XYZ file of C-alpha atoms in Angstrom:
356
model
C -19.190 152.672 173.468
C -18.544 151.133 170.063
C -21.510 153.091 168.696
C -20.037 156.233 170.226
C -16.679 155.679 168.494
C -18.332 154.887 165.150
C -20.508 157.996 165.371
C -17.510 160.129 166.331
C -15.541 158.849 163.325
C -18.065 160.493 160.983
C -17.195 164.009 162.167
C -14.390 166.291 161.103
C -11.336 166.704 163.384
C -11.691 169.192 166.238
C -15.475 169.365 166.021
C -18.139 168.421 168.579
C -18.050 164.748 167.537
C -14.325 164.341 167.057
C -11.958 166.144 169.423
C -9.373 165.548 172.128
C -11.963 165.747 174.953
C -14.161 163.045 173.425
C -11.057 160.933 172.811
C -9.784 161.245 176.388
C -13.252 160.493 177.771
C -13.348 157.234 175.797
C -9.869 156.229 176.987
C -10.789 156.892 180.626
C -14.207 155.228 180.460
C -12.894 152.098 178.766
C -10.101 151.741 181.316
C -12.527 152.226 184.220
C -14.995 149.681 182.795
C -12.212 147.166 182.284
C -10.924 147.603 185.823
C -14.441 147.409 187.319
C -15.102 144.126 185.512
C -12.035 142.373 186.924
C -13.094 141.891 190.588
C -16.333 140.195 189.488
C -14.357 137.236 188.124
C -12.457 134.445 189.829
C -8.836 134.820 188.752
C -8.756 131.112 187.809
C -11.092 131.915 184.890
C -8.335 133.944 183.222
C -6.497 130.698 182.542
C -3.088 130.187 181.014
C -0.035 131.645 182.670
C -2.015 134.105 184.788
C -2.766 131.356 187.324
C 0.972 130.802 187.765
C 1.641 134.529 188.120
C -1.083 134.975 190.757
C 0.056 131.915 192.717
C 3.642 133.177 192.749
C 2.462 136.680 193.694
C 0.597 135.279 196.710
C 3.529 133.052 197.645
C 6.004 135.939 197.925
C 3.806 138.043 200.212
C 6.016 138.948 203.178
C 9.201 137.606 201.553
C 12.293 139.750 201.067
C 13.400 140.716 197.571
C 16.502 138.509 197.861
C 14.450 135.470 198.866
C 11.956 136.200 196.100
C 14.675 136.111 193.459
C 16.008 132.852 194.886
C 12.758 131.033 194.053
C 11.868 132.982 190.886
C 12.042 131.340 187.453
C 11.089 134.382 185.396
C 12.878 137.452 184.102
C 14.049 139.987 186.731
C 11.852 143.003 185.899
C 8.680 140.928 186.001
C 9.649 139.356 189.324
C 10.562 142.772 190.740
C 7.206 144.199 189.592
C 5.368 141.341 191.298
C 7.367 141.860 194.480
C 6.595 145.604 194.532
C 2.863 144.959 194.108
C 2.974 142.306 196.848
C 4.174 144.982 199.309
C 0.737 146.629 199.101
C -1.718 143.759 198.658
C -2.096 139.990 198.442
C -5.511 140.157 196.751
C -5.482 138.458 193.298
C -8.086 140.828 191.852
C -6.114 143.905 192.905
C -2.955 142.326 191.486
C -4.686 141.794 188.119
C -6.144 145.329 188.239
C -2.669 146.819 188.714
C -1.282 144.571 185.949
C -3.979 145.725 183.522
C -3.509 149.364 184.500
C 0.241 149.236 183.814
C -0.461 147.535 180.485
C -3.069 150.130 179.441
C -1.001 153.131 180.579
C 2.074 151.927 178.672
C 0.006 151.357 175.548
C -1.602 154.785 175.994
C 1.803 156.466 176.236
C 2.916 154.706 173.043
C -0.213 155.821 171.184
C 0.215 159.383 172.480
C 3.773 159.505 171.115
C 2.575 158.745 167.575
C -0.928 160.211 167.270
C -2.745 163.476 167.973
C -5.024 163.502 171.053
C -8.254 163.321 169.000
C -6.921 160.257 167.135
C -6.027 158.192 170.192
C -9.441 156.657 170.883
C -9.644 155.241 167.358
C -6.323 153.453 167.817
C -7.348 152.038 171.193
C -10.697 151.000 169.696
C -8.806 149.075 166.995
C -6.782 147.250 169.654
C -9.973 146.365 171.544
C -11.224 144.428 168.524
C -8.261 142.055 168.300
C -8.397 139.111 170.697
C -4.629 139.201 171.236
C -5.086 142.529 173.053
C -6.911 140.691 175.877
C -4.798 137.557 175.670
C -1.637 139.428 176.587
C -3.294 141.101 179.565
C -5.079 138.116 181.084
C -3.009 135.164 179.923
C 0.531 136.085 178.924
C 0.935 139.175 181.121
C 4.705 138.752 181.361
C 5.117 138.849 177.591
C 2.393 141.496 177.458
C 4.596 143.862 179.463
C 7.480 143.073 177.122
C 5.348 143.828 174.046
C 4.117 147.119 175.516
C 7.672 148.242 176.251
C 8.801 147.240 172.749
C 5.890 149.256 171.345
C 6.910 152.157 173.583
C 10.458 152.009 172.178
C 9.067 152.006 168.632
C 6.848 155.000 169.425
C 9.814 156.928 170.858
C 11.759 156.231 167.675
C 8.863 157.221 165.401
C 8.257 160.441 167.340
C 11.988 161.249 167.292
C 12.223 161.128 171.058
C 15.473 160.909 172.975
C 17.635 157.918 172.101
C 18.263 157.287 175.787
C 14.566 156.584 176.403
C 14.464 154.341 173.326
C 17.318 152.191 174.643
C 15.913 152.092 178.192
C 12.560 150.855 176.865
C 14.316 148.132 174.826
C 16.382 146.963 177.795
C 13.319 146.861 180.050
C 11.399 144.968 177.371
C 14.051 142.235 177.283
C 14.127 142.093 181.090
C 10.421 141.117 181.110
C 10.562 138.356 178.460
C 13.673 136.969 176.771
C 11.859 136.119 173.532
C 11.866 139.824 172.667
C 15.680 139.950 172.364
C 15.748 139.089 168.602
C 13.048 141.739 168.069
C 15.177 144.325 169.876
C 18.175 143.379 167.716
C 16.005 143.823 164.625
C 14.917 147.287 165.791
C 18.487 148.318 166.550
C 19.588 147.121 163.089
C 16.794 149.053 161.377
C 17.658 152.187 163.332
C 21.356 151.870 162.591
C 21.327 150.885 158.920
C 18.011 152.271 157.618
C 17.294 149.397 155.216
C 15.273 150.176 152.107
C 11.762 148.754 151.997
C 12.597 146.768 148.858
C 15.470 145.062 150.672
C 13.232 144.153 153.596
C 10.555 142.813 151.254
C 13.150 140.575 149.588
C 14.110 139.234 153.021
C 10.437 138.742 153.874
C 9.829 136.845 150.608
C 12.872 134.631 151.266
C 11.768 133.819 154.808
C 8.263 133.174 153.464
C 9.658 130.449 151.211
C 11.482 128.900 154.167
C 8.294 129.078 156.245
C 6.003 127.538 153.611
C 8.482 124.792 152.706
C 9.403 124.013 156.317
C 13.062 124.629 155.587
C 13.188 127.261 158.336
C 13.985 124.386 160.690
C 17.534 124.460 159.330
C 18.443 126.972 162.020
C 18.223 124.166 164.589
C 21.366 122.766 162.987
C 23.304 125.894 163.917
C 25.171 125.138 167.174
C 24.648 128.597 168.670
C 20.907 128.618 167.984
C 20.449 124.989 169.009
C 21.955 125.769 172.410
C 19.452 128.530 173.229
C 17.273 127.100 175.990
C 14.165 129.052 175.017
C 14.203 127.756 171.424
C 15.052 124.231 172.580
C 12.084 124.155 174.936
C 9.592 125.552 172.414
C 10.835 123.239 169.647
C 10.783 120.119 171.815
C 8.336 117.310 171.060
C 6.736 117.752 174.496
C 6.037 121.449 173.813
C 4.664 120.682 170.349
C 2.375 118.017 171.786
C 1.158 120.406 174.497
C 0.624 123.157 171.911
C -1.568 120.942 169.732
C -1.454 123.482 166.911
C 0.110 123.488 163.480
C 3.733 124.440 163.031
C 4.467 126.856 160.207
C 0.772 127.694 160.457
C -0.449 128.976 157.096
C -3.333 130.850 158.752
C -0.820 132.877 160.749
C 1.141 133.462 157.549
C -1.948 134.623 155.634
C -2.882 136.948 158.506
C 0.624 138.471 158.503
C 0.791 138.776 154.711
C -2.641 140.401 154.451
C -1.685 143.329 156.655
C 1.710 143.745 155.016
C 0.062 143.962 151.593
C -2.630 146.286 152.985
C 0.045 148.555 154.431
C 1.849 148.752 151.104
C -1.417 149.540 149.297
C -2.257 152.290 151.797
C 1.253 153.716 151.415
C 0.858 153.894 147.636
C -2.719 155.185 147.516
C -3.196 157.551 150.472
C -1.702 161.003 150.191
C 0.268 162.077 153.255
C 2.508 165.016 154.025
C 6.160 164.160 153.326
C 7.160 163.843 157.011
C 4.147 161.636 157.800
C 4.801 159.516 154.708
C 8.344 158.857 155.913
C 7.002 157.893 159.334
C 4.479 155.526 157.779
C 7.175 153.924 155.624
C 9.157 153.338 158.809
C 6.123 151.630 160.383
C 5.853 149.295 157.373
C 9.572 148.542 157.596
C 9.334 147.691 161.290
C 6.300 145.447 160.730
C 8.034 143.649 157.834
C 11.273 143.082 159.718
C 9.587 141.873 162.913
C 7.402 139.517 160.897
C 10.570 137.925 159.467
C 11.386 136.884 163.048
C 8.100 134.963 163.129
C 8.663 133.387 159.690
C 12.082 132.123 160.729
C 10.763 130.463 163.913
C 7.340 129.416 162.650
C 8.201 125.764 163.295
C 8.211 126.114 167.092
C 5.193 125.644 169.323
C 3.210 128.771 170.200
C 4.682 130.569 167.177
C 1.904 133.149 167.484
C 3.784 134.383 170.571
C 6.580 135.365 168.205
C 4.276 136.709 165.515
C 2.698 138.970 168.131
C 5.724 141.282 168.055
C 4.718 142.323 164.539
C 0.951 141.816 164.928
C 0.772 144.358 167.724
C 1.608 147.027 165.161
C -1.459 146.207 163.026
C -3.858 148.848 164.446
C -1.172 151.491 163.904
C -0.284 150.108 160.469
C -3.917 150.287 159.313
C -5.073 153.547 160.874
C -2.008 155.802 160.679
C -2.475 156.767 156.988
C -6.275 156.973 157.274
C -6.166 159.312 160.273
C -3.398 161.459 158.788
C -4.706 161.627 155.229
C -4.199 165.130 153.752
C -7.904 165.413 153.037
C -9.553 163.717 155.998
C -12.057 161.013 154.979
C -14.577 160.366 157.787
C -16.504 157.782 155.784
C -13.333 155.759 155.079
C -12.461 155.859 158.791
C -16.008 154.765 159.679
C -15.885 151.787 157.270
C -12.502 150.592 158.601
C -13.640 150.897 162.223
C -16.900 149.102 161.434
C -14.938 146.218 159.867
C -12.735 146.075 162.954
C -15.802 146.080 165.229
C -17.354 143.205 163.294
C -14.042 141.351 163.548
C -14.040 141.874 167.304
C -17.601 140.607 167.694
C -17.058 137.546 165.502
C -13.680 136.453 166.873
C -14.217 136.830 170.619
C -16.770 134.028 171.043
C -15.086 130.809 172.097
C -11.549 132.239 171.998
C -10.748 134.806 174.665
C -14.196 135.451 176.151
C -13.473 137.646 179.144
C -17.057 138.805 179.477
C -16.552 142.301 178.090
């Protein structure tokens, strides 16, 4: 399938190799293959939080919605989703299949809002070659739903959809995982005040200094912030010991900075129609602002779970200008996709190896 996508990238738009039918076929086939692979695995092999989600899902089989909420410890929309699924099945594999399907369909809708039909398979292919794509299906599904809904809200904004749908998607996102609330505030601020990119880059540079120096921990001295349970728990010594990773991780910072710089270079060098150029500038702004959220809280355990709100824009950030270039460049698209494929092959082993 990777060979198919790479071969297709070498054609011109709306030709035999590269068209909406080929794109839709890839989207359907990948989804089917993913869903077929799930029942062959014991759900315990997915690890992480998924074990907890499946155990809770099986526990609430036959329980009323009121009783389910009495024993729930997670956000309401996620609990409600689990309860709805439990009305139809108690099979862990079917539960994970439905979870993955919701995840994929929400991502697909977001991609469809931003890209032409023939472009969609290249964006999905890019997501397939980042390990976090699988991690937030099979490990952190609760936050995965939240990320997908945040991405849906962003896509509605970029495509100039109805404001009502934008706000509904944001509210639903927060009702799946509370850590998204600062990200939703950032999006609302960007939408309301339309900050210039230079202003956002100054903020990003400032937060970078705090991140690198470790001074970002000053926010724990602010009474309001210090009283937030979620931050308290992730910044606790027990959480840091369990995490076992670096705080203010410079690898995460380098990863974030690389794609920000790449986005700025693509913005300056690739010629786009004026409307598309404005849309791409907005994408860069959103990525920059959301990455500031990560830089500010880089001292907590599992800080990559905060960085993910900006990282999930990377496939769109990289491919939007290349796919929409005034004079389409198949060879450039092929090279970028090949690099992404090599990244996917090299990074999967020993990290999130789900057997795909």
